[in-house]
Tab-separated table of C-alpha atoms in Angstrom:
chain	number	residue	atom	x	y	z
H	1296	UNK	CA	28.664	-27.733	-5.920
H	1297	UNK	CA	24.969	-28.296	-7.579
H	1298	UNK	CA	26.103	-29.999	-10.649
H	1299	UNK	CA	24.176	-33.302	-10.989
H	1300	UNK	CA	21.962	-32.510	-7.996
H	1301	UNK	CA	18.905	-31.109	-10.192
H	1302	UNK	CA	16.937	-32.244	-13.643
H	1303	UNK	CA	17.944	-29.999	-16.447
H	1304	UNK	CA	14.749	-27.632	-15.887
H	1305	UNK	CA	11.644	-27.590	-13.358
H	1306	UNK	CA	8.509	-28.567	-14.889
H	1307	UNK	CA	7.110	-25.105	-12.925
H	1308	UNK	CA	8.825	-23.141	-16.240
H	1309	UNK	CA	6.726	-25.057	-18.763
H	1310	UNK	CA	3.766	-24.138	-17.062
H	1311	UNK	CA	3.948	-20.157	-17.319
H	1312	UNK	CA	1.279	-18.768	-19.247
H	1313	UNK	CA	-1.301	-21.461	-18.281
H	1314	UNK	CA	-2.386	-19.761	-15.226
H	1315	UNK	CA	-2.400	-17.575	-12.377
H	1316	UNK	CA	1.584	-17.611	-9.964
H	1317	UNK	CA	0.755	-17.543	-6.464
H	1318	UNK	CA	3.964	-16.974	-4.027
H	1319	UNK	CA	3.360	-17.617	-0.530
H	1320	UNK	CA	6.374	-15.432	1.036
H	1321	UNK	CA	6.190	-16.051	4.950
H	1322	UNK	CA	8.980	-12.625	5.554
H	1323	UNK	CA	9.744	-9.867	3.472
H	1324	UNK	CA	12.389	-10.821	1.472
H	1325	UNK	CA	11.615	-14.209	0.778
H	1326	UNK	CA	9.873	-13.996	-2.801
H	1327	UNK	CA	12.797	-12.228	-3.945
H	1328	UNK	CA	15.071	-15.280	-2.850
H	1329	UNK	CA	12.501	-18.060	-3.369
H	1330	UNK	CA	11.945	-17.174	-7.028
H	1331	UNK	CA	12.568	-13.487	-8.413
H	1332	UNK	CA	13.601	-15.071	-11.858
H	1333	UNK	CA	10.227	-16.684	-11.599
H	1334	UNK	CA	8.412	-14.000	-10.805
H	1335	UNK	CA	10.465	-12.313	-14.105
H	1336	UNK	CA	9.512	-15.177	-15.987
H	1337	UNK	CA	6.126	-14.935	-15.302
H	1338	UNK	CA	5.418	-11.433	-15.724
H	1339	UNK	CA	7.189	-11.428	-19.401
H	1340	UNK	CA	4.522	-14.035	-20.481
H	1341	UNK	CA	1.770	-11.830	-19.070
H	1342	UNK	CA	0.902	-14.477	-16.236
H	1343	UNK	CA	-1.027	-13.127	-13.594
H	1344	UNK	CA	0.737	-13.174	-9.864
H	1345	UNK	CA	0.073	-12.643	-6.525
H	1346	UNK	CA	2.187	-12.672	-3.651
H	1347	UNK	CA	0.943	-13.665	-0.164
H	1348	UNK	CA	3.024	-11.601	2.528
H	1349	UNK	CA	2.493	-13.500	5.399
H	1350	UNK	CA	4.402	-11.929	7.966
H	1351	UNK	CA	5.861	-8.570	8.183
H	1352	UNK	CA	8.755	-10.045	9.663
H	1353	UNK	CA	9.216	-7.677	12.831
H	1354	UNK	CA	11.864	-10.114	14.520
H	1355	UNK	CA	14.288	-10.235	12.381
H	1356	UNK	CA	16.051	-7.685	14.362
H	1357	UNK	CA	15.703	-9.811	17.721
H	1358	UNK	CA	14.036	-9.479	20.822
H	1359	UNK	CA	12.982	-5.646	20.025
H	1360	UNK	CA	10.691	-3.646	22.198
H	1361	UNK	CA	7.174	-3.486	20.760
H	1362	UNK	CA	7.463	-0.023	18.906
H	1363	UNK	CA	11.171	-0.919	17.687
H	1364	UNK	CA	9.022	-4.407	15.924
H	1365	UNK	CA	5.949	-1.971	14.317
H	1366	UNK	CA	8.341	0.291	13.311
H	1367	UNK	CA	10.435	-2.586	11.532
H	1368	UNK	CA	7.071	-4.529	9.899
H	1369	UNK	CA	6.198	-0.751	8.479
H	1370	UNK	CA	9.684	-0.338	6.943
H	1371	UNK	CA	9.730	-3.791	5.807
H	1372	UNK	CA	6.386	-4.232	3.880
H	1373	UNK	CA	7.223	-0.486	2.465
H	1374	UNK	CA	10.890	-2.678	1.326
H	1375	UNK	CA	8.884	-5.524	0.226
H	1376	UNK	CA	6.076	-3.210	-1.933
H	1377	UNK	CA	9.381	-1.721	-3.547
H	1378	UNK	CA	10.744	-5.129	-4.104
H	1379	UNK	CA	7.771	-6.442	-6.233
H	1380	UNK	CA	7.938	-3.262	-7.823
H	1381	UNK	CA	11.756	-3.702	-9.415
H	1382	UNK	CA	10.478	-7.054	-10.200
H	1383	UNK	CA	7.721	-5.759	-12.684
H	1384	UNK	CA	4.813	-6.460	-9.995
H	1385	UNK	CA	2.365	-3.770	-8.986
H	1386	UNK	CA	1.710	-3.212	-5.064
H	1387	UNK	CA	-1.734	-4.780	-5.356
H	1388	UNK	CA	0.116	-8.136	-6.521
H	1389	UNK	CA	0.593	-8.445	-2.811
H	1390	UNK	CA	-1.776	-9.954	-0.081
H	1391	UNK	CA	-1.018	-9.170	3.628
H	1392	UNK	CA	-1.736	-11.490	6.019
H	1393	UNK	CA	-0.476	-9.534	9.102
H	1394	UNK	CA	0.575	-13.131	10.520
H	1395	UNK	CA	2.963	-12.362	13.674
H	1396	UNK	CA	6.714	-12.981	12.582
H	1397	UNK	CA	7.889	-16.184	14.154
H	1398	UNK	CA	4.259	-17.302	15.596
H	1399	UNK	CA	3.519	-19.072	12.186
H	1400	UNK	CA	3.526	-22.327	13.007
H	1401	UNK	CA	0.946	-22.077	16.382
H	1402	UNK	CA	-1.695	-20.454	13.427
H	1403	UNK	CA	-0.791	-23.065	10.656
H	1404	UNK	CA	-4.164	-23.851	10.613
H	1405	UNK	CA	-5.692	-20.606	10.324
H	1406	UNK	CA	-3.115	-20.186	7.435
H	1407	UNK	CA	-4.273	-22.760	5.829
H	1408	UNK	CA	-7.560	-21.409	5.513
H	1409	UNK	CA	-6.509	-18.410	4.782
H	1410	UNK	CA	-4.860	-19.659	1.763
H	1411	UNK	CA	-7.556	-21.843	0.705
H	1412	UNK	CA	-9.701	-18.433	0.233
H	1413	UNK	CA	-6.755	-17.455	-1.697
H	1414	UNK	CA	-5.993	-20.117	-4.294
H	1415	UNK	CA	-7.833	-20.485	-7.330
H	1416	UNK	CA	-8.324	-24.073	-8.841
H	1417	UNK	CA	-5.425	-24.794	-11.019
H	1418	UNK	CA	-2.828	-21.989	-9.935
H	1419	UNK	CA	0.544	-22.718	-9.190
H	1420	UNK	CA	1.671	-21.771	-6.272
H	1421	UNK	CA	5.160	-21.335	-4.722
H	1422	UNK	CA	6.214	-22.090	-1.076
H	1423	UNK	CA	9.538	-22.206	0.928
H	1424	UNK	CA	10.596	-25.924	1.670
H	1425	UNK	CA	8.921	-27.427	4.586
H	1426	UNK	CA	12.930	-28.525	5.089
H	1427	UNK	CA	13.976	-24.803	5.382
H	1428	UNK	CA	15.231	-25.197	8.625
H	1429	UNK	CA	12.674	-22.113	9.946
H	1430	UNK	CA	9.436	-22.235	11.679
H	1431	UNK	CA	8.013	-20.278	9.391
H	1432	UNK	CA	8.562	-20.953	6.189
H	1433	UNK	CA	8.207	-24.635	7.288
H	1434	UNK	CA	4.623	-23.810	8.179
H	1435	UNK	CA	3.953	-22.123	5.532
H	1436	UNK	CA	5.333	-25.316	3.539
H	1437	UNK	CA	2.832	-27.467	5.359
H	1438	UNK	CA	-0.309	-25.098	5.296
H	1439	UNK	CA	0.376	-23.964	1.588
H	1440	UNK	CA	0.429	-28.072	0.576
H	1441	UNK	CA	-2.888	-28.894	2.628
H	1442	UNK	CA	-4.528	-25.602	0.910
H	1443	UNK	CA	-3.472	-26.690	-2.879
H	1444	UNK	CA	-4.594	-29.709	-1.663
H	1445	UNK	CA	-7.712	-28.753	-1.052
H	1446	UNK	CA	-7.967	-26.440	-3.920
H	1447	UNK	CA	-6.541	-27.922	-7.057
H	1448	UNK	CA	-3.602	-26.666	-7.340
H	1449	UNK	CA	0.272	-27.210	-8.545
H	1450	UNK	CA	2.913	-26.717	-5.742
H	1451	UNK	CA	6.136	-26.316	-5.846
H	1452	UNK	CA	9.003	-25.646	-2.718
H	1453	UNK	CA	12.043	-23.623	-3.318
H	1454	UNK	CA	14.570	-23.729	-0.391
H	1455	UNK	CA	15.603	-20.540	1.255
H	1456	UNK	CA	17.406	-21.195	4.143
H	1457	UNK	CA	17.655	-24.763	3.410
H	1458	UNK	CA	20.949	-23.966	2.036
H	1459	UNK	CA	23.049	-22.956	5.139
H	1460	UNK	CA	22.862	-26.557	6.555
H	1461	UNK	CA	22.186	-28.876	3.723
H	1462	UNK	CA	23.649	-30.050	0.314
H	1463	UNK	CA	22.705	-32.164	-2.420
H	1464	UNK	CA	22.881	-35.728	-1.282
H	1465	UNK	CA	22.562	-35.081	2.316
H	1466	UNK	CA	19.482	-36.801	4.030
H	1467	UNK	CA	15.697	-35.374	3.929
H	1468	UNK	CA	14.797	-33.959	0.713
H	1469	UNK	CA	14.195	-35.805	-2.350
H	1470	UNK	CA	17.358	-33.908	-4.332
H	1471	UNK	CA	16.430	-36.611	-7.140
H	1472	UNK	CA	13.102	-34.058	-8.497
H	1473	UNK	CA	14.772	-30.916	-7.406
H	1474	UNK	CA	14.016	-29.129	-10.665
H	1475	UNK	CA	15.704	-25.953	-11.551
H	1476	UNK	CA	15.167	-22.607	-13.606
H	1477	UNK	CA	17.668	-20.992	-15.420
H	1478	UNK	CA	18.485	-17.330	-15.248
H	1479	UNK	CA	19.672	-15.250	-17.749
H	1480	UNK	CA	22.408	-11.820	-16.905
H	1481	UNK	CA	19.180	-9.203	-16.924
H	1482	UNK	CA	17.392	-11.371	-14.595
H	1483	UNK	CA	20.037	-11.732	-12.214
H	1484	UNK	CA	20.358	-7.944	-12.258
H	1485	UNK	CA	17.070	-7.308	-11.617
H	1486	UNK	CA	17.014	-9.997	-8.764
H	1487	UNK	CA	19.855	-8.124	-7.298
H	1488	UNK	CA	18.213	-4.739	-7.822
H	1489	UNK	CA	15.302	-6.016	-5.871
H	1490	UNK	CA	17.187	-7.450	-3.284
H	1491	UNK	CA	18.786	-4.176	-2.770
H	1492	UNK	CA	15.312	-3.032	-1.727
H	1493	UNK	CA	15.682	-4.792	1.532
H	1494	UNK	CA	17.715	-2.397	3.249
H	1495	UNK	CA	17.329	-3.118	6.563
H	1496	UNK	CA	17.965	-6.870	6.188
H	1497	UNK	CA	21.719	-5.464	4.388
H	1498	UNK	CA	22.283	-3.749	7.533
H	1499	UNK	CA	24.464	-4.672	10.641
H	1500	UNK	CA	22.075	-5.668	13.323
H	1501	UNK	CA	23.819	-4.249	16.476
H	1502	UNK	CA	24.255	-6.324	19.404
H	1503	UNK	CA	21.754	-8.785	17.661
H	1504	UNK	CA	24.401	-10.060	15.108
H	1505	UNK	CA	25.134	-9.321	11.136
H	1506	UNK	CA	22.915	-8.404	8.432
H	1507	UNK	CA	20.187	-11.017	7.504
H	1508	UNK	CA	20.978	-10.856	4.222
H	1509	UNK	CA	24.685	-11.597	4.654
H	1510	UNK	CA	27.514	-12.344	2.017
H	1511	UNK	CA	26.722	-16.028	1.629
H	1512	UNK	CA	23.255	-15.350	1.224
H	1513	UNK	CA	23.548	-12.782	-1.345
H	1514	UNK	CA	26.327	-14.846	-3.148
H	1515	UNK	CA	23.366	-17.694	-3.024
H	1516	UNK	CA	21.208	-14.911	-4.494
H	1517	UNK	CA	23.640	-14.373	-7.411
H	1518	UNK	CA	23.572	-18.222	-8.808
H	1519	UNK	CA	22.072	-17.993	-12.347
H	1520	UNK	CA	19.686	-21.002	-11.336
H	1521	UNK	CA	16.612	-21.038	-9.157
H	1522	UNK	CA	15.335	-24.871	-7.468
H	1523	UNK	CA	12.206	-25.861	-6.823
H	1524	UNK	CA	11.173	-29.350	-5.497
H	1525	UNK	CA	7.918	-30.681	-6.890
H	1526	UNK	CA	5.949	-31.191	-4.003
H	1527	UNK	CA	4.553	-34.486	-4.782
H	1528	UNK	CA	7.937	-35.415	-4.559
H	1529	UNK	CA	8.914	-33.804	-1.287
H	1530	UNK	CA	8.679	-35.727	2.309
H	1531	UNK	CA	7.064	-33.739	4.566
């Protein structure tokens, strides 16, 4: 389905060891998808991460009633800590933001200078796809770009959700510089290992629908390849 659609390798592997990953992960769950095998990648060459956890992603069960949605950001940043952990990360890698979960883009600019407190001149940071098809992560695509912007730093956008409406060749993103990362069988274990952590986005929602993380998705999560566009080379 992907062959021809990416250069043989992302220019984001080449760089590991030269400085500080930053992952900008608007819901729990979303590093893991984004770039686990990154993350992986990273941490074997001793390269220093962080992961900014935006939201604690309190809707993802629907319209809940206010104690159902605390209840659900507790459990899911307690997912998400374990998460990092099975990826080799220690719970201070991440950064809470405490951003509301689908209010993102009406505090895009507060995100952005949030994140421009965050980033360090020449990190590299990660960000879903301002083509991801969600308010959120597209916010955090367009915030994340202004801040490295500002900063001095390399971004890259890997699409999450981008993949349950688009495919290589269709129109918007520039599929010519989507760059990809290869990933070997342990990292694709421990990818799946971590997305195991996520146990209440593997669980049936009720009357609000299936599991988040549904078969498609997690058969997405299994492809021995990560992509990342280069974002001087993505429209916005």
């Amino acid at each position: 389905m992907l062959g021809g659609a990416a250069t043989p390798t992302s220019r984001i592997a080449l760089a590991i060891g030269r400085a500080r990953l930053v992952v900008v992960a608007p819901h729990p769950d979303d590093e893991v998808l984004a770039c686990a095998g990154l993350l992986l990648r990273a941490r074997a060459a001793g390269w220093p991460v962080l992961v900014v956890a935006m939201t604690g992603g309190e809707r993802s069960h629907g319209n809940a009633t206010p104690g159902r949605r605390a209840r659900l950001a507790r459990q899911r940043r307690h997912e998400q800590r374990r998460s990092v952990q099975a990826l080799g990360l220690a719970p201070s890698a991440l950064r809470p933001l405490h951003l509301p979960d689908g209010g993102v883009a009406q505090r895009q600019a507060m995100l952005e200078r949030r994140l421009v407190q965050l980033f360090e001149p020449g990190d590299t940071v990660v960000v879903t796809s301002t083509w991801d098809g969600h308010p959120d992560h597209e916010a955090a695509g367009h915030a994340a770009r202004a801040a490295a912007a500002r900063v001095g730093c390399a971004l890259w956008k890997a699409p999450v959700w981008l993949w349950h409406w688009a495919r290589p060749g269709s129109p918007g993103p520039a599929w010519a510089r989507l760059g990809q990362l290869g990933l070997d069988a342990t990292a694709l274990a421990r990818k799946r290992c971590a997305l195991r952590r996520h146990r209440s986005q593997r669980q049936a929602r009720g009357a609000a629908g299936a599991a988040v993380l549904c078969r498609d998705i997690q058969r997405r999560a299994a492809w021995p390849v990560e992509f990342f566009f280069e974002a001087a080379h993505e429209p916005t």
